[in-house]
Short mmCIF file of C-alpha atoms in Angstrom, two decimals:
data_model
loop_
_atom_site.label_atom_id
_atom_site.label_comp_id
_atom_site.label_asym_id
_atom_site.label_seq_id
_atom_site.Cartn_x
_atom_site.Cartn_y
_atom_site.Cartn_z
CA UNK A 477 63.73 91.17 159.76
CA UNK A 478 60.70 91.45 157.96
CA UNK A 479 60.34 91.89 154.08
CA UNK A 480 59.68 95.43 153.60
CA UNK A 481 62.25 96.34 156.37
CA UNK A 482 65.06 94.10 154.25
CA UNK A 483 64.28 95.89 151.15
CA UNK A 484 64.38 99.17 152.77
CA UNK A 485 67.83 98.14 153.98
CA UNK A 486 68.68 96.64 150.86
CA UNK A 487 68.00 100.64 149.15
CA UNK A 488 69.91 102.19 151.57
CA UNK A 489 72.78 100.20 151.58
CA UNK A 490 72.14 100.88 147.50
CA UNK A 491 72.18 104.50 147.84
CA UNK A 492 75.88 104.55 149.43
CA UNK A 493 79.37 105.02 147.25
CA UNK A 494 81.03 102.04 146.19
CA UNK A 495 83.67 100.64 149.10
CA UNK A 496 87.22 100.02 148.32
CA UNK A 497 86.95 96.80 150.11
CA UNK A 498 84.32 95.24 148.06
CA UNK A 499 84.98 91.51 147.08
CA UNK A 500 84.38 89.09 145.00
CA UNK A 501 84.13 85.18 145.92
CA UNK A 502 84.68 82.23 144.00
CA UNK A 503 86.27 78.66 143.91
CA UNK A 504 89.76 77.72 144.71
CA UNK A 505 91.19 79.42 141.46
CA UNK A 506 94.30 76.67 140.43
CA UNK A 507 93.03 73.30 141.83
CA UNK A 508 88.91 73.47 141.89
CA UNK A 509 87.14 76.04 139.94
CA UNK A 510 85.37 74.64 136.96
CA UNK A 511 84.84 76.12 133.26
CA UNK A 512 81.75 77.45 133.67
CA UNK A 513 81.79 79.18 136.93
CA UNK A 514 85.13 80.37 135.91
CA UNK A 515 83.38 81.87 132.94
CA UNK A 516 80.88 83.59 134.44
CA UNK A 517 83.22 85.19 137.61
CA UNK A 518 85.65 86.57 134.72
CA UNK A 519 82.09 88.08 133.27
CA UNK A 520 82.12 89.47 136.66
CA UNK A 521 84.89 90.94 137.09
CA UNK A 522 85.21 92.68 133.31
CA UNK A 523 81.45 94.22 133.95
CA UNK A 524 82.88 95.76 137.19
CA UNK A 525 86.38 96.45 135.49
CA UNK A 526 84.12 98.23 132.56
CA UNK A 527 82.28 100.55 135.56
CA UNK A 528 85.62 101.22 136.83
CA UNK A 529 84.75 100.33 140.44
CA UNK A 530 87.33 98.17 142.20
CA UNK A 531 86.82 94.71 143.57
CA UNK A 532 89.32 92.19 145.22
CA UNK A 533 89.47 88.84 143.98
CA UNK A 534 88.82 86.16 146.65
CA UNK A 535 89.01 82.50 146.52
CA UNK A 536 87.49 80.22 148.58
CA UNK A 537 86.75 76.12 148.42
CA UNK A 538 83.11 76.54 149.76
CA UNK A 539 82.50 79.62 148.01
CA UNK A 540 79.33 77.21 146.24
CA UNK A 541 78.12 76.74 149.76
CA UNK A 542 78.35 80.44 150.88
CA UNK A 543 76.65 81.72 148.01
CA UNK A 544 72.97 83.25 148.83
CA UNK A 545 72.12 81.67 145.40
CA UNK A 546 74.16 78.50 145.43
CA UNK A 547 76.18 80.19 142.03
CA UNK A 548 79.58 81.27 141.64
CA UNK A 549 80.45 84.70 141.94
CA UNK A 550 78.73 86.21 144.43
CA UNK A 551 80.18 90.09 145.77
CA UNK A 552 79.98 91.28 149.56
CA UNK A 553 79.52 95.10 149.31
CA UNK A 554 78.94 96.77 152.26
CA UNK A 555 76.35 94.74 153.95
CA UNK A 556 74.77 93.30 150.91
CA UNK A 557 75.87 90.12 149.29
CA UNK A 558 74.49 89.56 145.87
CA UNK A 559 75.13 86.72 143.55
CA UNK A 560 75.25 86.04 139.66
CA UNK A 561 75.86 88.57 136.71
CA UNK A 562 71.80 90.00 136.04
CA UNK A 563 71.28 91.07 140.18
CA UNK A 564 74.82 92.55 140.41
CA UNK A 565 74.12 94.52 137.40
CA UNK A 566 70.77 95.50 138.89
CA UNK A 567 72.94 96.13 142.38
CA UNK A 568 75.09 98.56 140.74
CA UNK A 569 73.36 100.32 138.65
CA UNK A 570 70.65 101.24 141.92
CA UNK A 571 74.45 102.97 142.91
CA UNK A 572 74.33 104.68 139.74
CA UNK A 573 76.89 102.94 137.74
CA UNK A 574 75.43 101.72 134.21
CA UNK A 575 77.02 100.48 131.08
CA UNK A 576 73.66 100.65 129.02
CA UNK A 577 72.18 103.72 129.78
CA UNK A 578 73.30 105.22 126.74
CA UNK A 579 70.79 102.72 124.51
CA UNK A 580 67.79 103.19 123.43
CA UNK A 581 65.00 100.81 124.39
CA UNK A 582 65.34 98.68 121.12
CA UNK A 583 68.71 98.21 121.76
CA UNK A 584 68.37 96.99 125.44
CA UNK A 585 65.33 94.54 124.03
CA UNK A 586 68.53 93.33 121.34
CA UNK A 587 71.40 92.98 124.29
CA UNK A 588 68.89 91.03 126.58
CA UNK A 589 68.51 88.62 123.69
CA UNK A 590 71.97 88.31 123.28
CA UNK A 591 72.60 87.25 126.58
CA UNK A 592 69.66 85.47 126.62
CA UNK A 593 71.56 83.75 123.66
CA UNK A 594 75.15 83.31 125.35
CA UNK A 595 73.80 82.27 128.74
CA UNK A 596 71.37 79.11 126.80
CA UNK A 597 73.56 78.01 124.35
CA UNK A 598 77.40 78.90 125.52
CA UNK A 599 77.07 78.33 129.57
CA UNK A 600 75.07 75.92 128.89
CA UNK A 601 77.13 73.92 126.79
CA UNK A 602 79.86 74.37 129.39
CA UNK A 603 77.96 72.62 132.22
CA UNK A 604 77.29 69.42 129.38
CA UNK A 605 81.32 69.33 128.64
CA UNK A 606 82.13 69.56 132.18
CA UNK A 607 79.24 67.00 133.86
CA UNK A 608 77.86 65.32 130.92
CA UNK A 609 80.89 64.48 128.52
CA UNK A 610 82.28 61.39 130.75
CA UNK A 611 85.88 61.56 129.48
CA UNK A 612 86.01 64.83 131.21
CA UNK A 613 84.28 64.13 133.78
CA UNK A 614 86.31 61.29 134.22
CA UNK A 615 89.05 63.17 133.64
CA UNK A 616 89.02 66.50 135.11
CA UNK A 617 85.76 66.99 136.69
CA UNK A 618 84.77 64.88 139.61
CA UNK A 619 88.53 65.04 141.18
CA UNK A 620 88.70 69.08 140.49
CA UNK A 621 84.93 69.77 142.21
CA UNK A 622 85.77 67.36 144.94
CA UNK A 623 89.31 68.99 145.59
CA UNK A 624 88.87 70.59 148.73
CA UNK A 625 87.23 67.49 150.56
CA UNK A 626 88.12 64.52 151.99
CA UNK A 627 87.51 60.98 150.89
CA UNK A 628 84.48 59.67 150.31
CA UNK A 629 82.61 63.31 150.54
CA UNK A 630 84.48 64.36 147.64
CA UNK A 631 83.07 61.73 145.44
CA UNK A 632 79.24 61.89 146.96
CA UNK A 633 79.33 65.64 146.54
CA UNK A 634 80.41 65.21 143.07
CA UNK A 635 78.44 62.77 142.41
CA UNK A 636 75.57 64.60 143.40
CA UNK A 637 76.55 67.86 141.66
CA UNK A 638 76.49 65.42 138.70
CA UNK A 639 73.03 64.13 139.27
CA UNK A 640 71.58 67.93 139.39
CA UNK A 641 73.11 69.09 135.93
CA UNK A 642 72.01 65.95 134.26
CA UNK A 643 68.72 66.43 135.36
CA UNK A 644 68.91 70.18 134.11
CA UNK A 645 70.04 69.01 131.04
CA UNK A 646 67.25 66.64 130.53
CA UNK A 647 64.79 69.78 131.59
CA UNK A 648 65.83 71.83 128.95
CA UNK A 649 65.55 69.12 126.37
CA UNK A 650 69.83 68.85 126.28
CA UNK A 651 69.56 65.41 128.05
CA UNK A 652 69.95 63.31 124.57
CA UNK A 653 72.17 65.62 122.48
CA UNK A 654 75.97 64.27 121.73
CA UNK A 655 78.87 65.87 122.10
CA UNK A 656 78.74 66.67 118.39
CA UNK A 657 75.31 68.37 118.69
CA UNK A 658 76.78 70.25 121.66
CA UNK A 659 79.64 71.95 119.75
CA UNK A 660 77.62 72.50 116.54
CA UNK A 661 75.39 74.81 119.36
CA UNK A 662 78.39 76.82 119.81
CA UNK A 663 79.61 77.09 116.53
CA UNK A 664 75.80 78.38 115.90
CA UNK A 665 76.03 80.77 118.72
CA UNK A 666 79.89 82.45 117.85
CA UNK A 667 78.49 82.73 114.45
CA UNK A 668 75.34 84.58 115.92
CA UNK A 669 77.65 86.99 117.56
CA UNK A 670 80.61 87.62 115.08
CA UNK A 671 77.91 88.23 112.91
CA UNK A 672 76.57 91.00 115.55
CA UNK A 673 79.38 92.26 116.28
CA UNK A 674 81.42 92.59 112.56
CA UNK A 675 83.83 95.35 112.60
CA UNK A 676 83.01 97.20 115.69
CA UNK A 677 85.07 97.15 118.69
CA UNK A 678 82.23 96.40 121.20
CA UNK A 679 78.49 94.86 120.24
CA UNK A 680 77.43 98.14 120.31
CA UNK A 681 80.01 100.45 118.57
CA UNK A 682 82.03 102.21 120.58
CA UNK A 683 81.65 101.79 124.31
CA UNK A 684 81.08 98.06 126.11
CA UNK A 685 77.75 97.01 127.90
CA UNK A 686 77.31 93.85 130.19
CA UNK A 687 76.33 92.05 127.29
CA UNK A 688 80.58 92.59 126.09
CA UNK A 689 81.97 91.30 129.45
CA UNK A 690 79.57 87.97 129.53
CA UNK A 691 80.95 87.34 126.11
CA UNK A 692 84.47 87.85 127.08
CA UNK A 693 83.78 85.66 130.37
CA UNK A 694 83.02 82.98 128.55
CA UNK A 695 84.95 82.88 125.54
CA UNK A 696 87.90 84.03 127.02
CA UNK A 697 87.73 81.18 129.67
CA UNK A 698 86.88 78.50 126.67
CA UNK A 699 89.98 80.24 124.98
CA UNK A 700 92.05 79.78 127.99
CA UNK A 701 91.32 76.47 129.98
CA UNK A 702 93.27 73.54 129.02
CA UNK A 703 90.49 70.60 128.46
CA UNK A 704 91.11 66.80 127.10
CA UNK A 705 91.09 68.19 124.10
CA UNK A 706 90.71 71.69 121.75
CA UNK A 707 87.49 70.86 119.98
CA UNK A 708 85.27 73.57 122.31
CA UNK A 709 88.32 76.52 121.80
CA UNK A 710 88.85 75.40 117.80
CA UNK A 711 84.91 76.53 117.54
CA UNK A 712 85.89 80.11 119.16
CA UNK A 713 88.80 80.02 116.80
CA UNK A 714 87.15 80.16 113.65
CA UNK A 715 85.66 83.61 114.29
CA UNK A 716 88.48 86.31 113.85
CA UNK A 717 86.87 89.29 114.73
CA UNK A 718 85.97 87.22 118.20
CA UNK A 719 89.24 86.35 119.03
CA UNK A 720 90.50 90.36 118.42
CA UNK A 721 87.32 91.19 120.63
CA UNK A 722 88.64 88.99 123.68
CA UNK A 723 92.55 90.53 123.17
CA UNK A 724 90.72 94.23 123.07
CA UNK A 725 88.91 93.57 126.39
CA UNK A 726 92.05 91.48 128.20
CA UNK A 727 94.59 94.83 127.11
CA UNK A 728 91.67 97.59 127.64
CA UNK A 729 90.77 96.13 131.19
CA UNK A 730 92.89 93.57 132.85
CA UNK A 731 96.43 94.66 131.29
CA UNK A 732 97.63 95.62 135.07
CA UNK A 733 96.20 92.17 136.10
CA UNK A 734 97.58 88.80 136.71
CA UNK A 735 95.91 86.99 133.94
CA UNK A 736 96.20 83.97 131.44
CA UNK A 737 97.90 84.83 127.99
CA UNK A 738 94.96 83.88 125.07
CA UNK A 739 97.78 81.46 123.94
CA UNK A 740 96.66 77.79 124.92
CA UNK A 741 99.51 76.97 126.59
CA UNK A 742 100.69 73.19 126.70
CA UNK A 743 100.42 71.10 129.66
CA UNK A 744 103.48 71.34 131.51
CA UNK A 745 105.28 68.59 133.85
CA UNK A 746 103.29 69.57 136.97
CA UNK A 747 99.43 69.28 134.78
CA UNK A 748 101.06 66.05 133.78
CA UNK A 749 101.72 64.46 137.28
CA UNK A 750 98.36 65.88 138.17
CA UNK A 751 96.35 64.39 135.18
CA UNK A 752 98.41 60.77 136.04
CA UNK A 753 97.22 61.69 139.95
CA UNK A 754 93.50 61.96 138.86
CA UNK A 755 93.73 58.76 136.72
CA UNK A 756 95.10 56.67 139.71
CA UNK A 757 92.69 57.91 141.96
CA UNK A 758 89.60 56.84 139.51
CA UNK A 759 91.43 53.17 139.28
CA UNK A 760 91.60 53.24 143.18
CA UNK A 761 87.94 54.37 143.19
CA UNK A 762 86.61 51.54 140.95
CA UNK A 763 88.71 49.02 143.32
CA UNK A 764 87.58 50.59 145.99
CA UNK A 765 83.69 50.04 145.03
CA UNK A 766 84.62 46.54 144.00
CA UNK A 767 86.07 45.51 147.30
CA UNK A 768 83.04 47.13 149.44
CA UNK A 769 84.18 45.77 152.52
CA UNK A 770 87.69 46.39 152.37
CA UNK A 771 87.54 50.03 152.74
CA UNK A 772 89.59 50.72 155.41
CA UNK A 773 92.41 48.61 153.73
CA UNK A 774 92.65 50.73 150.63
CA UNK A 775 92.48 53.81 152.89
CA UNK A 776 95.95 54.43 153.39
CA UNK A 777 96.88 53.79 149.74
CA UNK A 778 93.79 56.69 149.28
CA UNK A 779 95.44 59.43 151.24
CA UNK A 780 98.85 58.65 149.38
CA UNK A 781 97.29 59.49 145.94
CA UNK A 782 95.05 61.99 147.26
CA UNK A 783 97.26 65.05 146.67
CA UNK A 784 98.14 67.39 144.18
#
């Protein structure tokens, strides 16, 4: 199909009603997906809760792979399959559903920024903690993003994914910042947007925008994952009018939904054979690459571990 026939497609298939069917795709919700794709489907999924249009959840282990974009979520309407928060936004407004229109042009130029702001500082720091920080990558990282495959493709994919954020991070100048620096950034960033958002009950006053569901995405996801340790949450924590804006949206929109209470919870027996799991499986790893040639040995002792 040539261009200009795909984007004449692409406005028809605009121009019809919203399906009932329409779904969303992301990783395996429990065992793979990581913080900051889980951030930015939740962002997802409030924008669309926020237009009132309905969308089923779907997970899948190579939803990465069948992404048009390569990013986590991506939503098959119709025909069209579009990817990331910005072009879904653009996707449904072009069916006439819009969150913003009510702003004036100075306000749109302020709730770009913001996200501007949110996506470079918060999502950003999420993809350092989660590929950069090696405790938890060590940790929880390479065995959750290699989940779904088998030994060693789990580890070269991971690996790999590894190799592409560092070199993002170095890009963007993030390459030589510590941990410390990273959650100072956040700490600047919640401040940023408490201070935006003060008493009101959305950034703009009275009625939310997409610029309210990518800051619930993400801080309700730092809120609610369990990490190594609570030093990324305790930044959201300090910001009380933040915190109340996160409860508003979770009761307002996803109160009929199977959802994670704000509450951190503790790990419970099962997170703690899984954590032990992930820890014997990095020890078998390192013996593993010490032995070299005795791979097919340690095999069988892999696929015992290799389970959660």
């Amino acid at each position: 199909m040539s261009l200009v026939a795909e984007a004449f497609a692409s406005q028809v298939a605009a121009t019809e009603p919203w399906p009932e069917n329409a779904t969303l795709y992301q990783q395996l919700k429990g065992e793979q997906i990581l913080l900051s794709d889980n951030a930015s489907s939740l962002a997802v999924q409030a924008f669309l809760q926020m237009c009132d249009l309905p969308i089923k959840v779907v997970c899948r282990a190579n939803a990465e792979y069948m992404s048009p974009s390569g990013k986590v979520p991506f939503i098959h309407v119709g025909n069209q399959v579009v990817s990331e928060l910005g072009p879904i936004v653009q996707f449904v407004k072009a069916k006439g559903h819009s969150l913003s229109d009510g702003l004036d042009e100075v306000q749109k130029a302020e709730m770009k920024a913001y996200m501007e702001l949110v996506n470079n500082m918060l999502l950003t720091a999420e993809l350092y903690l989660q590929w950069c920080d090696e405790a938890t990558v060590g940790e929880i990282t390479h065995s959750r993003y290699g989940y779904p495959y088998p030994w060693p493709l789990n580890h070269i994919l991971a690996y790999q994914k590894q190799w592409e954020v560092k070199r993002k991070m170095k890009a963007i100048g993030w390459g030589n910042k510590t941990l410390d620096q990273v959650l100072e950034d956040v700490d600047q960033c919640c401040q940023a947007l408490s201070q935006r958002l003060g008493t009101q009950p959305y950034f703009f006053n009275k009625q939310p925008t997409e610029l309210d569901a990518l800051v619930f995405g993400h801080l309700f996801t730092i809120l609610t994952t369990q990490l190594i340790n609570d030093e990324l949450s305790e930044k959201v924590k300090n910001y009380s009018n933040l915190l109340a804006f996160c409860r508003r949206i979770e009761q307002n929109y996803f109160e009929d939904k199977e959802r994670v209470p704000l509450r951190r919870k503790s790990k419970t027996q099962s997170e703690e054979n899984t954590l032990k799991k992930r820890k014997a499986k990095s020890k078998l790893w390192i013996l593993v690459r010490t032995l070299g040639g005795s791979l097919v040995k340690t095999l069988p002792l892999w696929r015992l571990t290799n389970s959660y």
